[in-house]
Amino acid sequence: EKSKTLKRGSIPTINLPKKSHEESKPSTSRRIIEKKELVPSKVYKDINDLKSKVSKLGLTGWSRKFDENTFSLDYFDGKHALPLYTLKVDSGLGFTVAAFGWFLPENHHIYLEHKHSVTYVSVASLITEIRNLYVCPGLPLTDSTTTLLHVTDPVDGVSEVTRHTVPLCPEVYCDKDTPYQVSLYLRSADCLMLQTSGEDACDSCSKVLVSEIKRQKQSVIKKATSLKEKAPLSGSSKERLIATIQQQRIEAKGLKHRLSGLEKEINSNSITVNESLEGDILNILGNADLKKTPHMDFFWQQQKKLLSSPKFGRLAEDIIPT
């Protein structure tokens, strides 16, 4: 067999030297890993399963109420007749929470976090979460906030602020003369009721309070301003009428002061005119042709009347001809 010869300029492809550590490795296909979503396991299957499991729990301070299709837990603080916390579960394992009889709004974070159901959350952890929340103190009890109770929305017809009355236990006030006592709160219609902070009011009540403070500032500014010249008095408030009278008194005092200053200036800068000089001046004024200047004619006619009057026998220096 004829041996192959390498052509000039070509690259050799056979009988090449090999390294001792080179080994052929079989190619492997890449493994595709599929992510599977973790589905939380159900804590309770139905209302009966919940009742059987909760009845075995040692819930200190909580009273249980079992009905055919509902289940509720109440926690009393020992001061009020209404429970401080109330947890109700219906037949579909949906739950609602109330504090002093005031149910939480639908946008509360405890509903959004657990999707309004105890299917995937235990009652023990839920009541622990509720106990860590604080009751909203509401709006301060002042005259301005109390007046908001009677202000209704023109569209819905609902008051922006609601009175929340919580009766006290008879044991608290039995030694006093009052036959009935309550804890009074003023809340916005959308009060969160339970929040993470216990010092300040919730966002909904804070917005109402801020708007009321702005309204008070605007009313004070409006009350302090006086009425315009042709403004009707019937539609004005008492405060604005008082401000108007005060403003008019200040203006009248200023005019009186200016008039007094003019009288003093006339008395100090005028000279006394005797009868002979007065007659000469009247003759000069009477013979002068002032029809060409009506303004001057009117001026001298007034001066003649003034000179003729026995009460005024003085002329200012700047009107005596020289």
Tab-separated table of C-alpha atoms in Angstrom:
chain	number	residue	atom	x	y	z
A	1	GLU	CA	0.000	0.000	0.000
A	2	LYS	CA	1.277	3.331	-0.951
A	3	SER	CA	1.898	5.608	2.020
A	4	LYS	CA	0.193	8.925	2.145
A	5	THR	CA	2.296	11.983	1.827
A	6	LEU	CA	1.595	15.314	3.406
A	7	LYS	CA	0.819	17.980	0.956
A	8	ARG	CA	2.439	21.297	1.285
A	9	GLY	CA	0.318	23.791	3.257
A	10	SER	CA	-2.124	21.175	4.637
A	11	ILE	CA	-2.691	20.406	8.330
A	12	PRO	CA	-2.113	16.821	9.498
A	13	THR	CA	-5.151	15.052	10.899
A	14	ILE	CA	-4.019	11.454	11.481
A	15	ASN	CA	-1.328	9.815	13.587
A	16	LEU	CA	-1.077	12.848	15.821
A	17	PRO	CA	0.522	12.505	19.277
A	18	LYS	CA	-1.870	12.182	22.239
A	19	LYS	CA	-1.475	13.314	25.816
A	20	SER	CA	-1.371	10.601	28.401
A	21	HIS	CA	-4.034	12.214	30.645
A	22	GLU	CA	-6.643	12.782	27.954
A	23	GLU	CA	-9.703	10.591	28.252
A	24	SER	CA	-12.855	10.651	26.273
A	25	LYS	CA	-15.887	11.559	28.389
A	26	PRO	CA	-19.398	10.720	27.364
A	27	SER	CA	-21.641	13.734	26.873
A	28	THR	CA	-24.423	14.112	29.426
A	29	SER	CA	-27.710	15.927	28.903
A	30	ARG	CA	-28.668	18.785	31.258
A	31	ARG	CA	-31.295	18.003	33.844
A	32	ILE	CA	-34.322	20.298	33.903
A	33	ILE	CA	-35.510	21.018	37.432
A	34	GLU	CA	-39.157	21.968	37.738
A	35	LYS	CA	-40.200	24.245	40.584
A	36	LYS	CA	-43.235	23.106	42.446
A	37	GLU	CA	-45.284	25.565	44.443
A	38	LEU	CA	-45.633	24.642	48.060
A	39	VAL	CA	-49.277	24.336	48.933
A	40	PRO	CA	-49.875	24.990	52.640
A	41	SER	CA	-51.561	22.231	54.467
A	42	LYS	CA	-55.010	22.788	55.865
A	43	VAL	CA	-55.213	23.245	59.604
A	44	TYR	CA	-58.955	22.581	59.835
A	45	LYS	CA	-61.080	20.568	57.458
A	46	ASP	CA	-64.456	21.934	58.512
A	47	ILE	CA	-66.229	23.595	61.422
A	48	ASN	CA	-66.599	20.334	63.324
A	49	ASP	CA	-62.879	19.639	63.056
A	50	LEU	CA	-62.201	23.146	64.360
A	51	LYS	CA	-64.527	22.685	67.328
A	52	SER	CA	-62.939	19.410	68.322
A	53	LYS	CA	-59.396	20.807	68.145
A	54	VAL	CA	-60.136	24.142	69.839
A	55	SER	CA	-62.022	22.459	72.684
A	56	LYS	CA	-58.762	20.755	73.663
A	57	LEU	CA	-56.788	24.017	73.827
A	58	GLY	CA	-56.143	25.744	77.135
A	59	LEU	CA	-57.112	29.327	76.291
A	60	THR	CA	-56.706	31.342	79.489
A	61	GLY	CA	-59.118	34.262	79.742
A	62	TRP	CA	-61.108	33.277	76.646
A	63	SER	CA	-64.686	32.052	76.817
A	64	ARG	CA	-65.936	29.640	74.158
A	65	LYS	CA	-69.355	29.561	72.527
A	66	PHE	CA	-70.338	26.645	70.303
A	67	ASP	CA	-73.368	26.709	68.039
A	68	GLU	CA	-74.444	24.349	65.319
A	69	ASN	CA	-72.768	26.270	62.499
A	70	THR	CA	-70.673	28.901	64.291
A	71	PHE	CA	-67.947	29.168	66.868
A	72	SER	CA	-66.849	32.240	68.840
A	73	LEU	CA	-64.226	33.245	71.385
A	74	ASP	CA	-64.568	36.250	73.725
A	75	TYR	CA	-61.911	37.900	75.868
A	76	PHE	CA	-62.966	40.317	78.650
A	77	ASP	CA	-60.683	42.881	80.273
A	78	GLY	CA	-62.579	42.855	83.585
A	79	LYS	CA	-63.606	46.515	83.313
A	80	HIS	CA	-66.142	46.642	80.492
A	81	ALA	CA	-69.308	44.645	79.976
A	82	LEU	CA	-68.498	44.059	76.303
A	83	PRO	CA	-65.621	41.724	75.371
A	84	LEU	CA	-62.361	43.419	74.487
A	85	TYR	CA	-61.678	40.898	71.695
A	86	THR	CA	-64.174	38.735	69.837
A	87	LEU	CA	-63.331	36.065	67.266
A	88	LYS	CA	-66.200	34.494	65.320
A	89	VAL	CA	-65.880	31.623	62.845
A	90	ASP	CA	-68.733	30.629	60.528
A	91	SER	CA	-69.537	27.280	58.944
A	92	GLY	CA	-67.243	27.992	55.965
A	93	LEU	CA	-64.271	28.690	58.301
A	94	GLY	CA	-64.436	32.407	57.555
A	95	PHE	CA	-63.633	34.532	60.598
A	96	THR	CA	-64.448	38.040	61.791
A	97	VAL	CA	-62.853	40.033	64.599
A	98	ALA	CA	-64.416	42.713	66.800
A	99	ALA	CA	-63.141	44.903	69.629
A	100	PHE	CA	-65.686	46.224	72.134
A	101	GLY	CA	-68.408	45.215	69.673
A	102	TRP	CA	-66.845	47.231	66.806
A	103	PHE	CA	-66.064	44.914	63.867
A	104	LEU	CA	-62.852	45.477	61.963
A	105	PRO	CA	-63.146	46.925	58.427
A	106	GLU	CA	-62.666	44.663	55.437
A	107	ASN	CA	-59.328	46.283	54.543
A	108	HIS	CA	-57.739	45.377	57.881
A	109	HIS	CA	-54.348	43.714	57.537
A	110	ILE	CA	-55.372	40.698	59.626
A	111	TYR	CA	-58.082	39.869	57.067
A	112	LEU	CA	-55.821	40.474	54.083
A	113	GLU	CA	-52.989	38.388	55.509
A	114	HIS	CA	-55.097	35.313	56.285
A	115	LYS	CA	-57.637	35.784	53.471
A	116	HIS	CA	-60.483	36.048	55.955
A	117	SER	CA	-60.297	32.317	56.735
A	118	VAL	CA	-58.858	30.014	59.404
A	119	THR	CA	-58.353	27.183	56.940
A	120	TYR	CA	-54.573	27.628	56.895
A	121	VAL	CA	-54.010	29.338	60.259
A	122	SER	CA	-54.595	27.939	63.704
A	123	VAL	CA	-56.927	29.623	66.155
A	124	ALA	CA	-54.170	29.709	68.780
A	125	SER	CA	-51.801	31.706	66.558
A	126	LEU	CA	-54.652	33.950	65.405
A	127	ILE	CA	-55.726	34.953	68.913
A	128	THR	CA	-52.074	35.541	69.824
A	129	GLU	CA	-51.829	37.934	66.900
A	130	ILE	CA	-55.032	39.665	68.003
A	131	ARG	CA	-53.792	40.034	71.588
A	132	ASN	CA	-50.663	41.826	70.316
A	133	LEU	CA	-52.787	44.580	68.747
A	134	TYR	CA	-53.923	47.754	70.527
A	135	VAL	CA	-57.319	49.412	70.534
A	136	CYS	CA	-57.394	52.705	68.641
A	137	PRO	CA	-57.996	55.605	71.092
A	138	GLY	CA	-60.048	57.460	68.478
A	139	LEU	CA	-60.452	61.220	68.245
A	140	PRO	CA	-59.956	63.478	71.287
A	141	LEU	CA	-63.153	64.447	73.076
A	142	THR	CA	-63.358	68.171	72.302
A	143	ASP	CA	-66.167	70.533	71.344
A	144	SER	CA	-65.022	70.675	67.730
A	145	THR	CA	-64.869	66.896	67.281
A	146	THR	CA	-68.210	66.447	69.042
A	147	THR	CA	-69.867	68.762	66.521
A	148	LEU	CA	-68.746	66.387	63.754
A	149	LEU	CA	-71.247	63.829	65.064
A	150	HIS	CA	-74.043	65.913	63.532
A	151	VAL	CA	-72.275	66.561	60.210
A	152	THR	CA	-73.438	63.992	57.643
A	153	ASP	CA	-72.090	63.236	54.208
A	154	PRO	CA	-74.343	64.783	51.527
A	155	VAL	CA	-74.054	61.678	49.316
A	156	ASP	CA	-74.146	58.750	51.735
A	157	GLY	CA	-75.980	60.507	54.543
A	158	VAL	CA	-73.564	58.959	57.069
A	159	SER	CA	-71.766	60.965	59.710
A	160	GLU	CA	-68.003	61.224	59.360
A	161	VAL	CA	-67.558	60.572	63.083
A	162	THR	CA	-69.401	57.936	65.112
A	163	ARG	CA	-69.900	57.760	68.861
A	164	HIS	CA	-68.645	54.441	70.265
A	165	THR	CA	-70.099	53.758	73.698
A	166	VAL	CA	-68.819	50.833	75.773
A	167	PRO	CA	-70.704	50.155	79.045
A	168	LEU	CA	-68.697	49.472	82.172
A	169	CYS	CA	-69.238	46.507	84.441
A	170	PRO	CA	-71.564	47.272	87.382
A	171	GLU	CA	-68.836	46.191	89.797
A	172	VAL	CA	-66.712	49.148	88.686
A	173	TYR	CA	-69.197	51.899	89.607
A	174	CYS	CA	-71.510	50.184	92.121
A	175	ASP	CA	-70.070	52.230	95.018
A	176	LYS	CA	-70.705	55.535	93.228
A	177	ASP	CA	-73.900	57.542	92.917
A	178	THR	CA	-74.168	57.221	89.139
A	179	PRO	CA	-76.533	54.444	88.036
A	180	TYR	CA	-74.759	53.857	84.733
A	181	GLN	CA	-71.279	54.533	83.380
A	182	VAL	CA	-69.681	54.054	79.986
A	183	SER	CA	-66.397	54.589	78.195
A	184	LEU	CA	-66.961	57.024	75.342
A	185	TYR	CA	-64.939	57.099	72.125
A	186	LEU	CA	-65.255	59.158	68.961
A	187	ARG	CA	-64.188	57.238	65.873
A	188	SER	CA	-64.194	57.743	62.150
A	189	ALA	CA	-66.577	55.610	60.139
A	190	ASP	CA	-63.617	53.568	58.781
A	191	CYS	CA	-61.700	53.213	62.046
A	192	LEU	CA	-59.283	50.240	62.008
A	193	MET	CA	-60.046	49.663	65.704
A	194	LEU	CA	-57.049	47.342	66.232
A	195	GLN	CA	-53.562	48.525	65.312
A	196	THR	CA	-49.931	47.811	66.074
A	197	SER	CA	-49.388	51.081	67.995
A	198	GLY	CA	-51.469	52.053	71.006
A	199	GLU	CA	-50.450	55.698	71.497
A	200	ASP	CA	-51.719	57.415	68.353
A	201	ALA	CA	-54.998	57.037	66.519
A	202	CYS	CA	-55.286	54.893	63.404
A	203	ASP	CA	-54.777	56.345	59.930
A	204	SER	CA	-58.487	56.825	59.311
A	205	CYS	CA	-59.098	58.706	62.579
A	206	SER	CA	-55.900	60.721	62.092
A	207	LYS	CA	-57.078	61.924	58.668
A	208	VAL	CA	-60.374	63.111	60.150
A	209	LEU	CA	-58.515	64.883	62.961
A	210	VAL	CA	-56.109	66.615	60.548
A	211	SER	CA	-58.977	67.800	58.334
A	212	GLU	CA	-60.815	69.123	61.404
A	213	ILE	CA	-57.724	71.063	62.545
A	214	LYS	CA	-57.426	72.632	59.081
A	215	ARG	CA	-61.118	73.526	59.132
A	216	GLN	CA	-60.724	75.204	62.523
A	217	LYS	CA	-57.780	77.274	61.284
A	218	GLN	CA	-59.733	78.377	58.222
A	219	SER	CA	-62.768	79.266	60.335
A	220	VAL	CA	-60.612	81.313	62.719
A	221	ILE	CA	-59.128	83.229	59.792
A	222	LYS	CA	-62.577	83.757	58.326
A	223	LYS	CA	-64.007	84.889	61.653
A	224	ALA	CA	-61.206	87.418	62.152
A	225	THR	CA	-61.885	89.221	58.855
A	226	SER	CA	-64.461	91.998	58.706
A	227	LEU	CA	-67.289	92.158	56.195
A	228	LYS	CA	-67.020	93.996	52.925
A	229	GLU	CA	-68.841	97.261	52.416
A	230	LYS	CA	-71.912	95.843	50.650
A	231	ALA	CA	-71.931	92.371	52.195
A	232	PRO	CA	-75.320	91.282	53.642
A	233	LEU	CA	-75.472	91.135	57.423
A	234	SER	CA	-78.087	88.368	57.575
A	235	GLY	CA	-75.732	85.635	56.362
A	236	SER	CA	-72.783	86.674	58.507
A	237	SER	CA	-71.665	85.127	61.752
A	238	LYS	CA	-71.579	86.902	65.078
A	239	GLU	CA	-67.797	86.950	65.121
A	240	ARG	CA	-67.559	88.621	61.707
A	241	LEU	CA	-70.097	91.279	62.727
A	242	ILE	CA	-68.048	92.060	65.821
A	243	ALA	CA	-64.892	92.257	63.703
A	244	THR	CA	-66.652	94.633	61.296
A	245	ILE	CA	-67.763	96.978	64.093
A	246	GLN	CA	-64.274	96.954	65.559
A	247	GLN	CA	-62.788	97.799	62.166
A	248	GLN	CA	-65.246	100.668	61.680
A	249	ARG	CA	-64.418	102.050	65.112
A	250	ILE	CA	-60.731	102.012	64.275
A	251	GLU	CA	-61.372	103.843	60.999
A	252	ALA	CA	-63.632	106.413	62.726
A	253	LYS	CA	-60.980	107.017	65.351
A	254	GLY	CA	-58.395	107.613	62.630
A	255	LEU	CA	-60.657	110.086	60.805
A	256	LYS	CA	-61.382	111.918	64.038
A	257	HIS	CA	-57.673	112.181	64.734
A	258	ARG	CA	-57.009	113.572	61.246
A	259	LEU	CA	-59.852	116.111	61.598
A	260	SER	CA	-58.480	117.261	64.912
A	261	GLY	CA	-55.057	117.705	63.318
A	262	LEU	CA	-56.518	119.798	60.482
A	263	GLU	CA	-58.341	122.048	62.950
A	264	LYS	CA	-55.139	122.593	64.896
A	265	GLU	CA	-53.246	123.399	61.702
A	266	ILE	CA	-55.895	125.952	60.623
A	267	ASN	CA	-55.854	127.627	64.019
A	268	SER	CA	-52.069	127.830	64.074
A	269	ASN	CA	-51.507	129.000	60.454
A	270	SER	CA	-54.474	131.414	59.980
A	271	ILE	CA	-54.560	135.198	60.681
A	272	THR	CA	-57.287	137.456	62.054
A	273	VAL	CA	-59.010	139.804	59.565
A	274	ASN	CA	-60.474	143.126	60.802
A	275	GLU	CA	-63.635	144.706	59.398
A	276	SER	CA	-61.932	147.182	57.043
A	277	LEU	CA	-59.688	144.538	55.514
A	278	GLU	CA	-62.627	142.201	55.259
A	279	GLY	CA	-64.631	144.816	53.334
A	280	ASP	CA	-61.777	145.469	50.938
A	281	ILE	CA	-61.364	141.767	50.233
A	282	LEU	CA	-65.091	141.354	49.617
A	283	ASN	CA	-65.083	144.292	47.180
A	284	ILE	CA	-62.115	142.859	45.322
A	285	LEU	CA	-63.778	139.477	45.094
A	286	GLY	CA	-67.060	141.021	44.023
A	287	ASN	CA	-65.527	143.130	41.231
A	288	ALA	CA	-63.208	140.387	39.933
A	289	ASP	CA	-64.211	138.644	36.715
A	290	LEU	CA	-63.982	134.973	37.634
A	291	LYS	CA	-66.483	133.571	35.155
A	292	LYS	CA	-63.687	132.358	32.950
A	293	THR	CA	-62.658	129.927	35.638
A	294	PRO	CA	-65.746	128.254	37.165
A	295	HIS	CA	-63.669	126.450	39.711
A	296	MET	CA	-62.189	129.659	41.064
A	297	ASP	CA	-65.604	131.324	40.971
A	298	PHE	CA	-67.071	128.580	43.126
A	299	PHE	CA	-64.097	128.759	45.477
A	300	TRP	CA	-64.371	132.517	46.026
A	301	GLN	CA	-68.129	132.333	46.491
A	302	GLN	CA	-67.580	129.921	49.340
A	303	GLN	CA	-64.914	132.167	50.814
A	304	LYS	CA	-67.267	135.139	50.662
A	305	LYS	CA	-69.898	133.189	52.578
A	306	LEU	CA	-67.297	132.242	55.123
A	307	LEU	CA	-66.139	135.826	55.541
A	308	SER	CA	-69.712	137.084	55.827
A	309	SER	CA	-70.427	134.693	58.670
A	310	PRO	CA	-69.810	136.253	62.121
A	311	LYS	CA	-68.606	132.932	63.458
A	312	PHE	CA	-65.717	132.616	61.003
A	313	GLY	CA	-63.618	135.730	60.710
A	314	ARG	CA	-60.324	134.073	59.748
A	315	LEU	CA	-58.636	133.332	56.433
A	316	ALA	CA	-55.848	130.956	55.702
A	317	GLU	CA	-52.565	132.532	54.710
A	318	ASP	CA	-52.422	130.845	51.323
A	319	ILE	CA	-55.749	132.357	50.122
A	320	ILE	CA	-55.118	136.009	51.059
A	321	PRO	CA	-54.034	137.875	47.890
A	322	THR	CA	-50.798	139.768	48.064
